[in-house]
Coordinates of C-alpha atoms in Angstrom, one line a residue:
M366 CA 90.5 91.1 80.3
L367 CA 86.8 91.1 81.3
S368 CA 86.2 87.9 79.3
L369 CA 89.0 86.1 81.1
L370 CA 87.6 87.0 84.5
F371 CA 84.2 85.6 83.5
N372 CA 85.8 82.5 82.1
L373 CA 87.8 81.9 85.3
K374 CA 84.6 82.1 87.5
N375 CA 83.5 78.5 87.1
H376 CA 87.1 77.1 87.4
I377 CA 87.7 79.0 90.7
Q378 CA 84.5 77.8 92.2
T379 CA 85.4 74.2 91.8
Q380 CA 88.7 74.6 93.6
K381 CA 89.1 73.6 97.3
F382 CA 90.6 76.5 99.3
P383 CA 93.8 75.7 101.2
N384 CA 94.2 76.0 104.9
K385 CA 94.2 79.6 106.1
T386 CA 97.9 80.2 106.4
T387 CA 99.8 83.3 105.3
S388 CA 103.1 82.7 103.5
Y389 CA 106.1 84.9 103.8
L390 CA 105.7 85.7 100.1
L391 CA 102.1 86.9 100.6
S392 CA 103.2 89.2 103.4
S393 CA 106.1 90.7 101.5
T394 CA 104.0 91.0 98.3
L395 CA 101.2 92.8 100.0
N396 CA 103.7 95.2 101.5
H397 CA 104.8 95.9 97.9
F398 CA 101.3 97.0 97.1
T399 CA 101.1 99.6 99.9
T400 CA 101.8 103.2 99.0
Q401 CA 103.4 104.0 102.2
S402 CA 107.2 103.4 102.2
K403 CA 107.7 103.7 106.0
S404 CA 106.6 100.3 107.3
H405 CA 107.0 96.7 106.3
S406 CA 103.7 95.6 108.0
H407 CA 100.6 96.9 109.5
V408 CA 101.9 96.4 113.0
P409 CA 105.4 97.6 113.8
T410 CA 108.0 95.2 115.1
L411 CA 108.8 96.0 118.7
Q412 CA 112.4 97.1 119.1
N413 CA 114.7 95.8 121.8
N414 CA 115.7 99.1 123.5
N415 CA 115.8 100.7 126.9
N416 CA 112.1 101.6 126.7
N417 CA 111.0 97.9 126.5
N418 CA 110.4 97.7 130.3
N419 CA 108.3 100.8 130.3
I420 CA 106.4 99.5 127.2
D421 CA 105.7 96.2 129.0
K422 CA 104.7 98.0 132.1
I423 CA 102.1 100.3 130.5
A424 CA 100.7 97.4 128.3
R425 CA 100.3 95.3 131.4
I426 CA 98.6 98.1 133.3
I427 CA 96.1 98.6 130.4
N428 CA 95.5 94.9 130.0
D429 CA 95.1 94.3 133.8
H430 CA 92.8 97.3 134.3
P431 CA 89.3 96.1 135.4
F432 CA 86.9 96.4 132.5
P433 CA 84.2 97.8 132.4
E434 CA 84.3 98.6 136.1
K435 CA 86.5 101.7 135.8
P436 CA 87.6 104.1 133.1
L437 CA 91.2 103.9 132.0
H438 CA 91.8 107.6 131.6
P439 CA 92.5 108.4 135.4
T440 CA 95.0 105.6 135.6
L441 CA 96.8 106.8 132.4
L442 CA 96.9 110.3 133.9
I443 CA 98.9 109.0 136.9
H444 CA 101.6 107.7 134.6
F445 CA 101.3 110.5 131.9
P446 CA 100.4 113.9 133.4
Q447 CA 99.2 116.4 130.8
S448 CA 102.6 118.1 130.8
T449 CA 104.3 114.9 129.8
T450 CA 105.5 114.3 126.2
I451 CA 104.7 110.8 125.0
P452 CA 107.1 109.7 122.3
T453 CA 105.5 108.6 119.0
S454 CA 107.5 105.4 119.0
F455 CA 106.4 104.6 122.5
V456 CA 102.7 104.9 121.6
E457 CA 103.2 102.7 118.5
N458 CA 105.0 100.0 120.5
V459 CA 102.4 100.0 123.4
L460 CA 99.6 99.6 120.8
A461 CA 101.6 96.9 119.1
R462 CA 101.9 95.1 122.4
L463 CA 98.2 95.4 123.0
F464 CA 97.6 94.0 119.5
A465 CA 99.8 91.0 120.1
S466 CA 98.4 90.4 123.6
H467 CA 94.8 90.3 122.3
S468 CA 93.8 93.2 124.5
N469 CA 90.2 94.4 124.7
G470 CA 89.7 96.8 121.8
L471 CA 88.0 99.4 123.8
K472 CA 91.0 99.7 126.1
A473 CA 93.3 100.2 123.2
L474 CA 90.9 102.8 121.8
E475 CA 90.9 104.6 125.1
F476 CA 94.7 104.6 125.2
F477 CA 94.9 105.9 121.6
N478 CA 92.4 108.7 122.4
F479 CA 94.3 109.6 125.5
T480 CA 97.6 110.0 123.5
I481 CA 96.0 111.9 120.6
N482 CA 94.5 114.4 123.1
N483 CA 97.8 114.9 124.8
P484 CA 99.0 118.4 123.7
H485 CA 102.7 117.4 123.8
S486 CA 102.3 114.2 121.7
S487 CA 102.6 113.7 118.0
P488 CA 100.3 111.0 116.8
S489 CA 101.4 108.9 113.8
P490 CA 99.6 107.1 111.0
S491 CA 101.0 103.8 112.4
S492 CA 99.3 104.3 115.8
L493 CA 96.0 104.8 114.0
E494 CA 96.5 101.8 111.9
I495 CA 97.2 99.5 114.8
T496 CA 94.2 100.8 116.7
L497 CA 92.0 100.1 113.7
H498 CA 93.5 96.6 113.5
I499 CA 92.6 95.9 117.1
L500 CA 89.0 97.3 116.8
T501 CA 88.2 95.6 113.5
R502 CA 89.6 92.2 114.6
M503 CA 87.1 92.3 117.5
R504 CA 84.4 93.5 115.0
Y505 CA 83.9 96.9 116.6
F506 CA 83.1 98.4 113.2
D507 CA 80.9 101.2 114.6
K508 CA 83.7 102.3 116.9
A509 CA 86.2 102.1 114.0
W510 CA 84.0 104.2 111.7
S511 CA 83.5 106.8 114.4
L512 CA 87.3 107.0 114.9
L513 CA 88.0 107.4 111.2
Q514 CA 85.4 110.1 110.8
R515 CA 86.7 112.0 113.9
I516 CA 90.3 111.7 112.6
A517 CA 89.3 113.0 109.2
K518 CA 88.2 116.2 110.9
T519 CA 91.0 116.6 113.5
H520 CA 94.1 114.8 112.1
P521 CA 93.5 114.1 108.4
H522 CA 97.2 113.7 107.8
L523 CA 97.0 110.4 109.8
L524 CA 94.8 108.8 107.1
T525 CA 96.6 106.5 104.7
H526 CA 95.9 103.8 102.2
K527 CA 97.0 101.3 104.8
S528 CA 94.3 102.4 107.2
M529 CA 91.7 102.2 104.4
S530 CA 93.0 98.7 103.6
I531 CA 92.8 97.5 107.2
M532 CA 89.2 98.6 107.4
L533 CA 88.0 97.3 104.1
S534 CA 89.8 93.9 104.4
K535 CA 88.1 93.2 107.8
I536 CA 84.7 94.3 106.4
A537 CA 85.2 91.9 103.5
K538 CA 86.2 89.1 106.0
F539 CA 83.4 89.6 108.5
Q540 CA 80.6 91.3 106.5
S541 CA 78.9 91.1 103.1
F542 CA 80.1 92.1 99.6
E543 CA 77.5 95.0 99.6
E544 CA 78.7 96.2 103.0
T545 CA 82.3 96.3 101.7
L546 CA 81.3 98.3 98.7
D547 CA 79.4 100.6 100.9
G548 CA 82.5 100.9 103.1
F549 CA 84.5 102.0 100.0
R550 CA 81.8 104.6 99.4
R551 CA 82.0 105.9 102.9
M552 CA 85.7 106.1 102.7
E553 CA 85.4 108.4 99.7
E554 CA 82.5 110.5 100.9
N555 CA 83.0 110.7 104.7
V556 CA 86.7 109.9 105.5
F557 CA 89.1 110.8 102.7
V558 CA 87.1 114.0 102.0
G559 CA 88.4 116.1 99.2
R560 CA 90.7 113.4 97.9
E561 CA 90.2 112.2 94.3
F562 CA 90.0 108.5 94.2
G563 CA 92.1 106.8 91.5
T564 CA 94.0 103.6 90.8
D565 CA 95.6 103.4 94.3
E566 CA 92.3 103.4 96.0
F567 CA 90.9 100.9 93.4
N568 CA 93.8 98.6 94.3
V569 CA 93.0 98.8 98.0
L570 CA 89.4 97.7 97.3
L571 CA 90.7 94.8 95.1
K572 CA 93.1 93.7 97.7
A573 CA 90.4 93.6 100.4
F574 CA 88.7 90.8 98.5
C575 CA 91.9 89.1 97.2
T576 CA 93.5 88.8 100.6
Q577 CA 90.3 87.0 101.8
R578 CA 90.5 84.7 98.7
Q579 CA 87.1 86.0 97.5
M580 CA 87.9 86.0 93.8
K581 CA 84.3 86.0 92.7
E582 CA 83.8 89.3 94.5
A583 CA 87.2 90.6 93.3
R584 CA 86.1 89.8 89.7
S585 CA 82.8 91.7 90.3
V586 CA 84.7 94.7 91.7
F587 CA 87.0 94.8 88.7
V588 CA 84.1 94.6 86.2
K589 CA 82.2 97.3 88.1
F590 CA 85.0 99.9 88.5
V591 CA 87.5 99.2 85.7
H592 CA 85.9 101.9 83.5
R593 CA 86.2 104.4 86.3
F594 CA 89.7 103.6 87.5
K595 CA 92.6 102.8 85.2
A596 CA 94.1 99.4 86.1
S597 CA 97.9 99.1 86.5
T598 CA 100.4 96.3 86.7
K599 CA 99.9 96.5 90.4
S600 CA 96.2 95.9 90.0
M601 CA 97.0 92.8 87.9
N602 CA 99.4 91.5 90.5
I603 CA 96.8 91.9 93.2
L604 CA 94.4 89.8 91.2
L605 CA 97.2 87.3 90.4
L606 CA 98.0 87.0 94.1
G607 CA 94.3 86.4 94.8
F608 CA 94.2 83.5 92.4
K609 CA 97.4 82.1 93.9
E610 CA 96.0 82.3 97.4
S611 CA 92.9 80.4 96.3
G612 CA 95.3 77.5 95.5
D613 CA 94.6 77.5 91.8
V614 CA 97.8 77.3 89.7
T615 CA 95.8 77.0 86.4
S616 CA 94.0 80.3 87.1
V617 CA 97.3 81.9 88.0
E618 CA 98.8 81.0 84.6
L619 CA 95.7 81.8 82.6
F620 CA 95.5 85.2 84.2
Y621 CA 99.3 85.8 83.8
H622 CA 99.2 85.1 80.0
E623 CA 96.1 87.3 79.6
M624 CA 97.6 90.3 81.4
V625 CA 100.7 90.0 79.1
K626 CA 98.4 89.9 76.1
R627 CA 96.6 93.0 77.3
G628 CA 99.9 94.9 77.4
F629 CA 100.7 94.8 81.1
S630 CA 104.4 94.2 81.8
P631 CA 105.3 91.6 84.4
D632 CA 107.6 92.6 87.1
S633 CA 109.6 90.9 89.9
V634 CA 106.4 90.7 92.1
T635 CA 104.6 88.9 89.2
Y636 CA 107.3 86.3 89.1
N637 CA 107.4 85.9 92.9
I638 CA 103.7 85.2 92.9
R639 CA 103.9 82.6 90.1
I640 CA 107.0 80.9 91.8
D641 CA 105.1 80.6 95.1
A642 CA 102.0 79.2 93.3
Y643 CA 104.0 76.4 91.8
C644 CA 106.0 75.7 95.0
K645 CA 102.9 75.4 97.1
K646 CA 101.5 72.8 94.7
G647 CA 104.7 70.7 94.9
R648 CA 105.9 71.7 91.4
F649 CA 109.3 72.8 92.6
G650 CA 110.9 72.2 89.2
D651 CA 108.5 74.7 87.6
G652 CA 109.5 77.1 90.3
L653 CA 113.1 76.8 89.5
R654 CA 112.3 77.2 85.8
L655 CA 110.6 80.5 86.6
L656 CA 113.6 81.6 88.6
E657 CA 115.8 81.1 85.5
E658 CA 113.2 82.9 83.3
M659 CA 113.1 85.8 85.8
E660 CA 116.8 86.2 85.8
S661 CA 117.0 86.0 82.0
K662 CA 114.7 89.0 81.9
E663 CA 117.0 90.9 84.3
F664 CA 114.7 90.8 87.3
V665 CA 116.9 90.4 90.4
P666 CA 115.5 87.7 92.7
S667 CA 115.0 89.0 96.3
V668 CA 115.6 87.1 99.5
E669 CA 111.8 86.5 99.5
T670 CA 112.1 84.7 96.2
I671 CA 114.8 82.4 97.5
T672 CA 112.9 81.8 100.7
T673 CA 109.9 80.8 98.7
L674 CA 112.0 78.3 96.7
I675 CA 113.5 76.9 100.0
H676 CA 110.0 76.2 101.2
G677 CA 109.2 74.6 97.8
A678 CA 112.3 72.3 98.1
G679 CA 111.1 71.3 101.6
L680 CA 107.7 70.4 100.3
V681 CA 109.2 67.9 97.9
Q682 CA 111.7 66.8 100.6
N683 CA 114.7 68.0 98.6
T684 CA 116.8 69.0 101.6
G685 CA 120.0 69.2 99.6
K686 CA 118.5 71.8 97.2
A687 CA 117.1 73.7 100.2
W688 CA 120.6 73.9 101.7
Q689 CA 122.0 75.0 98.4
L690 CA 119.5 77.8 97.9
F691 CA 120.1 78.9 101.5
N692 CA 123.8 79.0 101.1
E693 CA 123.5 81.0 97.8
I694 CA 121.7 83.9 99.5
P695 CA 124.9 85.8 100.6
L696 CA 126.5 84.9 97.2
R697 CA 123.6 86.8 95.6
N698 CA 124.5 89.9 97.7
L699 CA 121.4 89.3 99.7
V700 CA 121.0 89.3 103.5
V701 CA 119.8 86.1 105.2
D702 CA 116.9 87.0 107.5
S703 CA 114.7 85.1 110.0
C704 CA 112.3 84.1 107.3
A705 CA 115.1 82.4 105.3
Y706 CA 116.2 80.5 108.4
N707 CA 112.6 79.6 109.2
A708 CA 112.2 78.2 105.7
L709 CA 115.2 75.9 106.1
I710 CA 114.3 75.0 109.6
T711 CA 110.8 74.0 108.4
T712 CA 112.4 71.8 105.7
L713 CA 114.6 70.1 108.2
V714 CA 111.7 69.5 110.6
R715 CA 109.6 68.1 107.8
N716 CA 112.3 65.6 107.1
R717 CA 112.6 64.8 110.9
D718 CA 116.1 66.2 111.2
T719 CA 115.4 68.0 114.5
V720 CA 119.1 68.0 115.5
S721 CA 120.1 70.1 112.5
A722 CA 117.1 72.4 113.0
L723 CA 118.0 73.1 116.6
S724 CA 121.6 73.8 115.5
L725 CA 120.3 76.2 112.9
M726 CA 118.2 78.0 115.6
D727 CA 121.3 78.3 117.7
E728 CA 123.1 79.8 114.7
M729 CA 120.4 82.4 114.4
I730 CA 120.9 83.5 118.0
E731 CA 124.7 83.6 117.5
K732 CA 124.3 85.9 114.5
E733 CA 121.9 88.1 116.5
I734 CA 118.9 87.1 114.3
E735 CA 116.1 86.7 116.8
P736 CA 114.0 83.6 116.5
D737 CA 110.4 84.7 115.9
G738 CA 107.0 83.1 116.3
V739 CA 107.4 80.9 113.3
T740 CA 110.8 79.6 114.5
Y741 CA 109.4 78.5 117.9
H742 CA 106.2 77.1 116.4
T743 CA 108.1 75.0 113.9
M744 CA 110.7 73.8 116.5
F745 CA 107.9 72.8 119.0
I746 CA 106.3 70.7 116.2
G747 CA 109.6 69.0 115.5
L748 CA 110.3 68.3 119.1
M749 CA 106.8 66.9 119.8
R750 CA 107.5 64.3 117.0
S751 CA 111.0 63.5 118.0
R752 CA 111.7 64.1 121.7
G753 CA 108.3 64.3 123.3
I754 CA 107.5 66.2 126.4
E755 CA 111.1 66.4 127.6
G756 CA 112.3 68.2 124.4
V757 CA 109.2 70.5 124.3
S758 CA 109.5 71.5 128.0
E759 CA 113.3 72.2 127.5
L760 CA 112.6 74.6 124.6
Y761 CA 109.7 76.1 126.5
L762 CA 112.0 76.9 129.4
K763 CA 114.5 78.5 127.1
M764 CA 111.8 80.5 125.4
T765 CA 110.5 82.0 128.7
Q766 CA 114.1 82.7 129.8
R767 CA 114.5 84.8 126.6
N768 CA 111.2 86.6 127.5
F769 CA 109.7 85.6 124.2
V770 CA 105.9 85.6 124.0
P771 CA 104.7 83.1 121.4
K772 CA 101.8 83.8 119.0
T773 CA 98.3 82.6 119.7
R774 CA 98.5 79.4 117.5
T775 CA 101.7 78.3 119.4
V776 CA 100.0 79.1 122.8
V777 CA 97.0 76.9 121.9
M778 CA 99.2 74.1 120.5
L779 CA 101.4 74.1 123.7
M780 CA 98.4 74.2 126.0
K781 CA 96.8 71.3 124.2
Y782 CA 100.1 69.3 124.3
F783 CA 100.7 70.0 128.0
C784 CA 97.2 69.1 128.9
Q785 CA 97.1 65.9 126.8
N786 CA 100.4 64.8 128.5
R787 CA 98.9 65.6 131.9
Q788 CA 101.6 68.3 132.6
L789 CA 99.2 70.7 134.3
D790 CA 102.1 72.3 136.1
L791 CA 103.4 73.4 132.6
S792 CA 99.9 74.3 131.5
L793 CA 99.5 76.7 134.5
S794 CA 103.1 77.9 134.0
L795 CA 102.3 78.9 130.5
W796 CA 99.1 80.7 131.5
N797 CA 100.7 82.6 134.3
Y798 CA 103.7 83.5 132.1
L799 CA 101.4 85.1 129.5
V800 CA 99.3 86.9 132.1
E801 CA 102.5 88.3 133.8
K802 CA 103.6 89.5 130.4
G803 CA 100.4 91.5 130.1
H804 CA 98.7 89.1 127.6
C805 CA 95.2 87.8 127.6
P806 CA 95.4 84.2 126.4
H807 CA 93.0 83.1 123.6
A808 CA 89.7 81.7 124.5
H809 CA 90.6 78.3 123.1
A810 CA 93.6 78.1 125.4
L811 CA 91.3 78.7 128.3
D812 CA 88.9 76.0 127.0
L813 CA 91.8 73.5 127.1
L814 CA 93.1 74.6 130.4
V815 CA 89.7 74.7 132.2
T816 CA 88.8 71.2 130.8
A817 CA 92.1 69.7 132.0
L818 CA 92.0 71.4 135.4
C819 CA 88.4 70.4 136.1
S820 CA 89.0 66.8 135.1
R821 CA 91.8 66.6 137.7
G822 CA 89.7 68.3 140.4
L823 CA 91.5 71.6 140.3
V824 CA 88.3 73.7 140.1
Q825 CA 89.7 76.6 142.0
E826 CA 92.5 77.1 139.5
A827 CA 90.1 76.8 136.6
F828 CA 87.9 79.5 138.3
L829 CA 90.8 81.9 138.8
C830 CA 91.9 81.5 135.1
S831 CA 88.4 82.2 133.9
K832 CA 88.1 85.2 136.2
Q833 CA 91.4 86.6 134.9
T834 CA 90.1 86.4 131.3
L835 CA 86.8 88.2 132.1
E836 CA 88.6 90.8 134.2
R837 CA 90.6 91.8 131.2
G838 CA 87.5 92.4 129.2
R839 CA 87.5 89.2 127.1
Y840 CA 84.8 86.7 126.8
M841 CA 85.1 83.1 127.8
S842 CA 83.5 80.5 125.6
S843 CA 80.3 78.7 126.3
T844 CA 82.3 75.5 126.4
A845 CA 84.5 76.6 129.2
F846 CA 81.6 78.1 131.2
L847 CA 79.4 75.0 130.9
M848 CA 82.3 72.9 132.1
L849 CA 83.2 75.1 135.0
E850 CA 79.5 75.6 135.9
R851 CA 79.0 71.8 136.3
F852 CA 81.9 71.4 138.6
L853 CA 81.2 74.5 140.7
K854 CA 77.6 73.2 141.2
Q855 CA 79.0 69.8 142.2
S856 CA 81.2 71.5 144.8
R857 CA 78.4 73.7 145.9
E858 CA 80.3 76.9 145.2
M859 CA 77.4 78.9 143.8
D860 CA 78.9 82.2 144.9
K861 CA 81.8 81.8 142.5
L862 CA 79.4 80.8 139.7
K863 CA 77.3 83.9 140.3
E864 CA 80.5 86.0 140.3
L865 CA 81.4 84.7 136.8
D866 CA 77.8 85.2 135.7
Q867 CA 77.8 88.8 136.8
M868 CA 81.1 89.5 135.1
I869 CA 79.8 88.0 131.9
K870 CA 76.6 90.1 132.1
K871 CA 78.6 93.3 132.5
L872 CA 80.7 92.5 129.5
Q873 CA 77.6 91.9 127.4
S874 CA 76.5 95.5 128.2
V875 CA 79.5 97.0 126.4
L876 CA 80.9 94.4 124.0
P877 CA 79.4 93.2 120.7
P878 CA 78.4 89.6 120.5
S879 CA 81.1 87.1 119.7
R880 CA 80.9 83.7 118.1
G881 CA 80.2 81.0 120.7
H882 CA 80.8 83.1 123.8
A883 CA 79.2 82.3 127.2
T884 CA 76.2 84.5 128.1
G885 CA 76.0 83.3 131.8
I886 CA 73.1 81.8 133.7
S887 CA 69.6 82.3 132.4
N888 CA 66.7 81.0 134.6
G889 CA 69.2 78.7 136.3
I890 CA 70.4 77.3 133.1
S891 CA 73.6 78.2 131.3
N892 CA 73.0 79.9 128.0
S893 CA 75.3 80.5 125.1
K894 CA 74.9 82.6 122.0
V895 CA 76.3 81.7 118.7
I896 CA 76.5 84.2 115.9
M897 CA 76.6 82.4 112.5

């Protein structure tokens, strides 16, 4: 096993990494690796229930709260007196909304602390996990470590392998190999105190590097710890998944055969990884061959397996086979879900059959399968190619009428498309819709909007959008600030420029530095700080 890992080193380093996208199979496979059976992802899906209005209201209050001007605690007390019981699911859903809306991490932490100190509330592992997600995404690692160490003393039952995984994965992504190993040590010595670390914890560390496609580091971890922790089939699947995510089919197959030689028995997850590896490389026939092999060994394909093959059929433009696989799902006693629909919709859009894709989306709604972020993103791409601004604006209107808030990549894509087509009314409509929903649009969306507004002389609108971002405790980029500064100076509105500068300076006093953010005016000249 060790020799194989060393032999793969040079081969992996010569491979070009694919674009950073997460397949449905990756998500479902990683869920298989978690030891918690409760949840299907780190962040819970928000349920459509009678509490949704209250969830939206509280999330909006938190997001709109001036930061860092005033503490959030007094405002929360108005809505939740100490005698009030805050339902566990409510806390989880508010935090999930804050995660989705890119809320400032310190606000989310203050809300979590408020609920955990409420004597009538029962905190859950999920609420801690989402809070960690929000903090580590914004690189508040010191705050995250302090939170974990405090929870270890006050609520140790909230600590899970998932919370460990969130922390280590983000350290692996944003920090060094040595810092990740030190994080694993701190988990053992300072957080999960008294717990004997074994194979499950070893798997969490392996996954931290594999999910970031850092296979050289994953190999080093395996070599370093394999004598201390006994590897399992799950350990091998994590490494196999890492090789797959690095886009290297050869390494996947080499490692698969070696794990079999070493006595590890492949399972359905092993086959799903291999099928996805072939499909992503356009080797759809090999994917179908593995499906047959999988069934011959009495492993039952899941809806994830078939969804992966539908994607594979779409990549080789075999629409007929994609439809066949989709229609076979109920015949296999499986339930068609949104991901299966998305796979077929993607196939149709790739083959420029937007009419059929729209029809399939309508079918989802009729069957009460809610279109998700992938559905809308894919359909917007198809409409941009086929029907232009008219088709895109029509779907955008339907999306807002359904009160659906798109993911960041869709927001940026729409903002860019609206601005390029000089539809600034739609650009501002999208911005205001997101703000009204309690979201803080991504900095890149603000860059696009500020540039478009300033170029059309709408400097006041650009100023207000920038101010809204800063008020919510999020940085604006140096690109947007430099653009706005130039136009504010031209219009002699130095008071507004100074107001933005003061807001930026206040944020700098409480937030960690962020890549490419504006740092305001220094000696009369705009300054920006880039952390490489």
